[in-house]
């Protein structure tokens, strides 16, 4: 997912690519090359302003790619240095259509973190899709950064294991990008964050050195845990080229329940009851509101399997004994139905039906893209507060917004607040921001729970982090990337004070 | 757990203490003061040598504490600035009796990380023992660094939650020290490492600034995750003063099985079977060998509850349904007994009996202290290799060692290798080291799985980390603590190359 700012005399790329080639040339010839795309130069970006802090900053004074540089890349990567504008066209728009860029790797991010802003050279890891090792005693997988998450999941399921993370974009996102952005997703409630499950990384630093911390040990307290620097730093401190990760056993039984609640308060009470009664087999507790369901029905022609409700819950259990799990789930459902916490529900134990129920949660993002333009917010809050923000925002925006919808990970206190409009609307944006960030900050929430800051949210960091912390982040960036050539304009704010 | 090298004109401590006082003086007057002990000056340390890399290095050219400095501290902390050698005597020896020091906080470390080497001023957080907040919906606890782990456990159990970590030293170790050393312990198999469960930290930096990253959110991807720098860095980058941590629900049912195996291979097969059949309710899989059992019987008068075996296993289950858990455990035991993987066993469901069985595992360390002098190694290896090291070491040392014993966390691939001798024996040490580290390095293990490097192991870091990684650690240290005043002589090697 790393994107490289082109730099005079290309000391970075040459060292990096040579290092990669040297390292893998013996046994991994089919995947040892990185795809370099040369983005056509756009001089966009008038700079972020108080009214538009997500705008691109002015281009920094990096030099431009010369014909000599291109000749060098072509020698290094014959047939893989792409500069033809027509060939680049299909890659120049990311899937949200908000940034004109040439993406690489999965390009499934939501904050413009994986796309170049000006004429940065793109380094794609999409050919680095090899599983290096898998140990079926420990469950530790080591693979290259360009492996697609779903491919890894399939690989592991054949071996009776699963990936510790799962997300809607699994069909295209890369594990290197997942780690670079510290992706959360649908299984975090059960298996924890990548900060715990990632055991090792191989990272290429800004000066071309390879940092080999690709350990496959559950515990290692020898010195500082350097890999943590690269998890979630969006490629601004180094480029992740390989990952080792601890994978759980594949559960023998999986059940999914899709339930309706008449209020968010009842949803929260259902959550509390669920944690107590399902305990260690609970693997997901997700929600969507009625507005999300309308969009799923309207744009994707999905069918609501239960009676209409203001709120819908997806609960997944995963365990080692089908009979026990069904008994626990049955008792729980009996409890929430008789106490009227839940108004209607359906349960699936068969794979196809499970997938269908999950798609009601996973495809909300996709349904939203059909609405015109979507302003997306990914907020962490104390769980009892998460829907207050949606309701407050509806009142605050009134008729200005086409839709204000909420869905997300109740178990993690993570709300996806989405506001739609027929097209980009600066007046609407001005009504949303900084209001939404001030609201979040007031409740000590995070303005980016799992999406990262990327380009779009970089200047809002102070709503969630004190200036001492941001200053220290700046020092870390300066230490690891003194020339600022790794994924510029991302993660850190334009001004560090 | 932070220990401060005394520095000219004490700019660090004054800022730090004042910051603490300012911050807590309103509502936490009872615990707002840190205990400063002034260690009597020992000019020990001839320096590490090839034959003794764990020896103290020469004292660095820090200035010495003046009467003026002491007067300043006495104004700041009336009655709490301790310099009387008699009063310090009881604190001048750590519990392993290997370093003559004045410990502070829990002082339960095993690698000399929490004790001053020369005349460093000690800053104790032992009075900072206040729980700040606990949210019984999210299970997030926020507390001061000096809270004793067992006190936190008791506090949580009354509220139907538990700490995500547990270790033998729980009665004295402090949560701040646990986090500073990234302590592992007995529940890591189930709840993961502190890198995942610690959600926020308050840290005092070397220049006295307070870094407030005391978030209470499960997810937060706004910029770099600074708290990870302080987890496991043994107080060399900053002093942790408060912690927020995600706590699991208290399980409704806990069972402990104590089993005997006739070979380590059978023990490993039992582990594989156990993971499949107990799945999500498995919370610990620990082992000790017959030599450990002899020491428990001899020195602590504990009774072996089953017939003598070469290996013993402690399995703990923790779940939400007693009937289901007992059924799973029963089926598992039936399987391993009929297949003769396990030769004998006993099960406890009642708290007192559970505690008695656990003490057979938890008190091995204590039993070893009665043997004379113990050389302690805390090794991560691929799980199938962990006992090979014990057996290899027995052959290698022959009669030189009194005892070579192995115990530890099978589920985490973590062996505690302990070698005893009637007293310190340089010839024995020379036979053990670097042999044990070379052996570990050959199998790509870690020479410190959970204990850290501290003073004793600092110069062995290159056996587990490449020089690029160590160099980067040095850069991080230089960035955060340019004068080198935080816990000097610890964690990083004397020479970074």
Tab-separated table of N, CA, C and O in Angstrom, chain A residues 10 19 40 43 48-49 94 137 143 150 176 185 188 226 232 260 267 274 286 288 356-357 381 421 447 478 488:
chain	number	residue	atom	x	y	z
A	10	UNK	N	16.363	9.413	-7.347
A	10	UNK	CA	15.698	8.207	-6.855
A	10	UNK	C	16.542	7.277	-5.975
A	10	UNK	O	16.609	6.079	-6.198
A	19	UNK	N	16.903	-4.177	-3.236
A	19	UNK	CA	16.861	-5.007	-2.032
A	19	UNK	C	15.842	-6.122	-2.210
A	19	UNK	O	16.101	-7.282	-1.929
A	40	UNK	N	0.523	10.646	-13.915
A	40	UNK	CA	0.601	11.881	-14.685
A	40	UNK	C	0.486	13.060	-13.710
A	40	UNK	O	-0.249	13.021	-12.735
A	43	UNK	N	-1.368	19.351	-11.018
A	43	UNK	CA	-1.010	20.320	-9.992
A	43	UNK	C	-2.239	20.784	-9.217
A	43	UNK	O	-2.572	21.949	-9.166
A	48	UNK	N	-4.915	23.169	2.208
A	48	UNK	CA	-5.981	23.090	3.191
A	48	UNK	C	-6.248	24.481	3.729
A	48	UNK	O	-5.341	25.302	3.848
A	49	UNK	N	-7.498	24.764	4.025
A	49	UNK	CA	-7.857	26.057	4.591
A	49	UNK	C	-8.763	25.801	5.783
A	49	UNK	O	-9.250	24.682	5.959
A	94	UNK	N	-10.154	6.422	-7.250
A	94	UNK	CA	-10.359	5.377	-6.257
A	94	UNK	C	-11.853	5.052	-6.182
A	94	UNK	O	-12.682	5.711	-6.791
A	137	UNK	N	0.732	-26.043	13.634
A	137	UNK	CA	0.677	-26.281	15.093
A	137	UNK	C	0.399	-24.957	15.803
A	137	UNK	O	-0.531	-24.828	16.574
A	143	UNK	N	3.425	-14.229	5.202
A	143	UNK	CA	3.114	-14.040	3.783
A	143	UNK	C	3.598	-12.681	3.317
A	143	UNK	O	3.913	-11.799	4.119
A	150	UNK	N	-9.014	-12.137	1.331
A	150	UNK	CA	-9.904	-13.275	1.091
A	150	UNK	C	-9.130	-14.514	0.637
A	150	UNK	O	-9.467	-15.634	1.023
A	176	UNK	N	-0.944	-6.323	3.600
A	176	UNK	CA	0.006	-5.248	3.911
A	176	UNK	C	-0.729	-3.943	4.188
A	176	UNK	O	-0.361	-3.195	5.097
A	185	UNK	N	-12.486	-4.070	11.509
A	185	UNK	CA	-13.349	-5.046	10.863
A	185	UNK	C	-14.241	-5.796	11.814
A	185	UNK	O	-14.490	-5.370	12.948
A	188	UNK	N	-12.844	-8.084	15.361
A	188	UNK	CA	-12.018	-7.466	16.390
A	188	UNK	C	-12.539	-7.758	17.801
A	188	UNK	O	-11.770	-8.003	18.728
A	226	UNK	N	9.507	-2.707	17.553
A	226	UNK	CA	9.540	-1.795	16.408
A	226	UNK	C	8.380	-1.970	15.449
A	226	UNK	O	7.934	-1.008	14.833
A	232	UNK	N	-0.526	0.684	11.368
A	232	UNK	CA	-1.408	1.846	11.484
A	232	UNK	C	-0.776	3.170	11.106
A	232	UNK	O	-1.420	4.214	11.264
A	260	UNK	N	-34.246	-7.619	15.257
A	260	UNK	CA	-34.756	-6.247	15.193
A	260	UNK	C	-35.021	-5.695	16.586
A	260	UNK	O	-35.471	-6.419	17.473
A	267	UNK	N	-31.349	-2.048	22.052
A	267	UNK	CA	-30.203	-2.682	21.389
A	267	UNK	C	-29.028	-2.813	22.369
A	267	UNK	O	-28.368	-3.855	22.453
A	274	UNK	N	-26.369	-10.290	25.788
A	274	UNK	CA	-25.630	-11.151	24.867
A	274	UNK	C	-24.234	-11.470	25.382
A	274	UNK	O	-23.784	-12.624	25.356
A	286	UNK	N	-22.918	-6.470	15.597
A	286	UNK	CA	-22.924	-5.357	14.657
A	286	UNK	C	-24.326	-4.778	14.562
A	286	UNK	O	-25.308	-5.459	14.881
A	288	UNK	N	-27.122	-1.973	12.210
A	288	UNK	CA	-27.444	-0.987	11.181
A	288	UNK	C	-28.813	-0.411	11.525
A	288	UNK	O	-29.606	-1.075	12.198
A	356	UNK	N	-25.782	-14.568	3.453
A	356	UNK	CA	-26.861	-13.644	3.088
A	356	UNK	C	-27.149	-12.665	4.234
A	356	UNK	O	-27.328	-11.459	4.014
A	357	UNK	N	-27.184	-13.182	5.455
A	357	UNK	CA	-27.442	-12.283	6.593
A	357	UNK	C	-26.285	-11.303	6.770
A	357	UNK	O	-26.499	-10.117	7.004
A	381	UNK	N	-16.695	5.979	20.278
A	381	UNK	CA	-17.320	6.680	21.409
A	381	UNK	C	-17.633	5.659	22.491
A	381	UNK	O	-17.685	4.456	22.211
A	421	UNK	N	-25.722	13.062	0.031
A	421	UNK	CA	-26.167	14.269	-0.656
A	421	UNK	C	-26.137	13.927	-2.156
A	421	UNK	O	-25.330	13.092	-2.572
A	447	UNK	N	-11.824	10.457	16.347
A	447	UNK	CA	-12.402	10.862	15.066
A	447	UNK	C	-12.042	9.876	13.957
A	447	UNK	O	-12.533	9.985	12.844
A	478	UNK	N	10.241	12.391	11.417
A	478	UNK	CA	11.511	13.015	11.030
A	478	UNK	C	12.680	12.049	11.224
A	478	UNK	O	13.647	12.053	10.458
A	488	UNK	N	3.814	11.196	1.400
A	488	UNK	CA	3.684	12.570	1.902
A	488	UNK	C	2.229	13.027	1.904
A	488	UNK	O	1.400	12.448	1.210
